[in-house]
Amino acid sequence: MVEGLVNEVKLHREAAALTQIGLAERMGVSRKTVNTVENGVFAPSIVVALKFAKALNVSVEDLFQLRD
Amino acid sequence: MANEFEKAEKFGKARAQAAPFIGALILALQQGIIFGWDWEATSSGALLQVGLWLFFAIVMLLLLLTGGGWFLDKKARAIANDEPSVSSRQRAIKIGFVVSLVTCFLVVAISPFDPLPAQRAAHIIASTGLGTAFVALGMSELFAHG
């Protein structure tokens, strides 16, 4: 797990009625990227974080926050 | 007809499943399980064996460094070699490097008591490094695929 990072990707993906594969295709990345980020296994780069935000139509801060 | 995402997904899963077996094969070759080694021999058979092993080892090293998928189209390959895959490979290479160094230390420590031919020592070091790197890569990728 990535220490100190909280992400709400799954919440926003489900709200957008997207599967992991659907979101991955919209972002142009693999399903594995979506899966590992959602599960907190992998901390994405700024570029991939921005792709998540764009694909889900939210801000990066809505998706990723530092744990207090 | 599968699209690039499906091709990348299929390739990524196959790579994750194959990597530990490739690692085990490299270690098995080192242990002479597949065929015996006649260290420092110069017969044509021994030279062919060395040539084949070198070719295999170089291809495996390139596979580890690039992530493979050489015959996929550019987009599918880029998707298959995404950020988590690059991260897994970097971690595997680090583990392989450390294992190679530790093996070097052991070879140095053991040599006064059981001298090893240079070819055998290099073979042990390269095999343990490459083999463990592939096992580590496979474990990491299998976990990432969920």
XYZ file of C-alpha atoms in Angstrom:
214
model
C 0.000 0.000 0.000
C 1.151 3.530 -0.739
C 1.759 5.186 2.618
C 0.062 8.500 3.277
C -2.038 8.575 0.097
C -5.810 8.257 0.081
C -7.599 7.837 -3.227
C -11.249 7.996 -4.196
C -10.842 6.587 -7.702
C -13.147 3.617 -7.159
C -15.874 5.848 -5.729
C -15.772 8.220 -8.708
C -15.444 5.382 -11.239
C -18.535 3.650 -9.876
C -20.389 6.966 -9.769
C -19.587 7.350 -13.472
C -20.887 3.780 -14.061
C -17.567 2.672 -15.517
C -15.822 -0.665 -15.216
C -12.058 -0.782 -14.677
C -11.634 -1.714 -18.345
C -13.965 1.091 -19.445
C -12.020 3.655 -17.426
C -8.690 2.254 -18.659
C -9.799 2.576 -22.289
C -11.038 6.119 -21.697
C -7.645 7.005 -20.169
C -5.499 5.078 -22.668
C -3.842 2.942 -19.983
C -4.059 -0.733 -18.987
C -6.691 -2.161 -16.636
C -3.775 -3.054 -14.367
C -2.981 0.641 -13.919
C -6.557 1.331 -12.816
C -6.592 -1.741 -10.565
C -3.274 -1.024 -8.819
C -4.069 2.661 -8.288
C -7.583 1.940 -6.988
C -6.239 -0.604 -4.528
C -3.484 1.711 -3.334
C -0.746 -0.633 -4.555
C 0.730 1.931 -6.925
C 1.074 5.718 -6.692
C 0.571 7.124 -10.194
C 2.712 9.822 -11.788
C 1.295 13.322 -12.216
C 0.515 12.534 -15.857
C -1.528 9.437 -14.995
C -3.230 11.243 -12.088
C -4.287 13.966 -14.543
C -5.564 11.302 -16.951
C -7.690 9.843 -14.129
C -9.075 13.283 -13.329
C -9.839 14.086 -16.971
C -11.484 10.717 -17.640
C -13.679 11.013 -14.534
C -14.314 14.731 -15.016
C -13.155 15.667 -11.526
C -10.084 17.412 -10.127
C -6.927 15.554 -9.076
C -7.583 16.722 -5.501
C -11.002 15.030 -5.608
C -9.274 11.755 -6.429
C -6.103 11.878 -4.367
C -5.481 13.356 -0.951
C -2.699 13.148 1.589
C -3.678 11.307 4.740
C -3.717 13.647 7.771
C -10.548 -8.778 -33.689
C -9.024 -7.802 -30.330
C -8.299 -4.113 -29.784
C -5.015 -2.783 -28.367
C -6.328 -2.884 -24.783
C -7.340 -6.532 -25.056
C -4.032 -7.438 -26.688
C -2.097 -5.594 -23.960
C -4.170 -7.221 -21.196
C -3.655 -10.697 -22.666
C 0.069 -10.127 -23.142
C 0.473 -8.654 -19.633
C -1.202 -11.662 -18.019
C 0.843 -14.123 -20.089
C 4.037 -12.278 -19.147
C 3.115 -12.306 -15.448
C 2.421 -16.037 -15.548
C 5.545 -16.870 -17.580
C 8.078 -14.778 -15.640
C 8.412 -17.043 -12.549
C 8.844 -20.080 -14.821
C 11.520 -18.264 -16.846
C 13.282 -17.459 -13.557
C 13.059 -21.085 -12.459
C 14.371 -22.225 -15.868
C 17.392 -19.902 -15.605
C 18.168 -21.224 -12.105
C 17.621 -24.822 -13.252
C 20.026 -24.307 -16.175
C 22.607 -23.039 -13.713
C 22.198 -26.086 -11.510
C 22.727 -28.364 -14.494
C 19.256 -29.860 -14.151
C 18.523 -29.435 -17.844
C 21.992 -30.391 -19.087
C 25.432 -30.789 -17.503
C 28.223 -28.256 -17.928
C 31.784 -29.166 -18.772
C 33.446 -26.030 -17.398
C 36.314 -24.536 -19.421
C 35.997 -27.214 -22.117
C 36.866 -26.087 -25.642
C 35.236 -28.866 -27.656
C 32.784 -27.773 -30.337
C 29.894 -29.202 -28.268
C 30.938 -27.191 -25.207
C 31.360 -24.024 -27.272
C 27.913 -24.529 -28.792
C 26.490 -24.971 -25.290
C 28.138 -21.727 -24.155
C 26.917 -19.928 -27.284
C 23.348 -21.114 -26.770
C 23.363 -20.146 -23.103
C 24.805 -16.701 -23.906
C 22.124 -16.122 -26.554
C 19.391 -17.231 -24.132
C 20.795 -15.075 -21.297
C 21.087 -11.974 -23.517
C 17.502 -12.387 -24.793
C 16.284 -12.790 -21.194
C 18.184 -9.670 -20.142
C 16.624 -7.696 -23.010
C 13.219 -9.057 -22.023
C 13.782 -7.864 -18.463
C 15.024 -4.438 -19.541
C 12.361 -3.736 -22.169
C 9.346 -5.660 -20.871
C 9.025 -7.648 -24.097
C 6.018 -7.483 -26.381
C 8.360 -6.851 -29.307
C 5.845 -8.201 -31.797
C 2.876 -6.207 -30.518
C 1.864 -3.035 -32.280
C 3.204 0.195 -30.796
C 0.056 1.230 -28.894
C -0.591 -2.227 -27.387
C 3.044 -2.425 -26.333
C 2.869 1.008 -24.684
C -0.270 -0.038 -22.775
C 1.300 -3.360 -21.712
C 4.461 -1.586 -20.530
C 2.599 0.974 -18.448
C 3.717 2.668 -15.229
C 3.000 -0.244 -12.844
C 4.854 -2.620 -15.215
C 7.865 -0.312 -15.390
C 7.790 -0.036 -11.595
C 7.630 -3.850 -11.255
C 10.556 -4.236 -13.644
C 12.648 -1.641 -11.839
C 12.002 -3.404 -8.532
C 12.853 -6.789 -10.075
C 16.081 -5.419 -11.594
C 17.049 -3.974 -8.195
C 16.424 -7.333 -6.506
C 18.374 -9.149 -9.244
C 21.273 -6.714 -8.888
C 21.449 -7.149 -5.103
C 21.247 -10.957 -5.424
C 24.057 -10.861 -8.017
C 26.236 -8.821 -5.669
C 25.528 -11.110 -2.699
C 26.394 -14.081 -4.949
C 29.661 -12.303 -5.879
C 30.460 -11.916 -2.181
C 29.777 -15.625 -1.589
C 31.931 -16.637 -4.571
C 34.786 -14.499 -3.237
C 34.360 -15.977 0.264
C 34.191 -19.580 -0.959
C 36.976 -19.387 -3.579
C 39.920 -19.921 -1.166
C 38.351 -23.217 -0.064
C 36.749 -24.329 -3.330
C 38.293 -22.488 -6.295
C 35.813 -21.932 -9.112
C 36.714 -21.564 -12.789
C 36.000 -17.970 -13.915
C 33.383 -19.194 -16.393
C 31.494 -21.100 -13.692
C 31.669 -18.178 -11.232
C 30.311 -15.764 -13.841
C 27.602 -18.254 -14.799
C 26.469 -18.626 -11.166
C 26.390 -14.851 -10.627
C 24.522 -14.087 -13.864
C 22.045 -16.926 -13.360
C 21.136 -16.097 -9.775
C 20.702 -12.405 -10.637
C 18.599 -12.994 -13.746
C 16.648 -15.876 -12.229
C 15.637 -14.047 -9.066
C 14.802 -10.899 -11.047
C 12.335 -12.870 -13.185
C 10.779 -14.575 -10.160
C 10.393 -11.161 -8.469
C 8.919 -9.660 -11.655
C 6.405 -12.483 -11.962
C 5.286 -12.234 -8.339
C 4.877 -8.478 -8.579
C 2.971 -8.615 -11.889
C 0.685 -11.439 -10.773
C -0.199 -9.396 -7.685
C -0.806 -6.281 -9.810
C -3.159 -8.130 -12.153
C -5.260 -9.107 -9.151
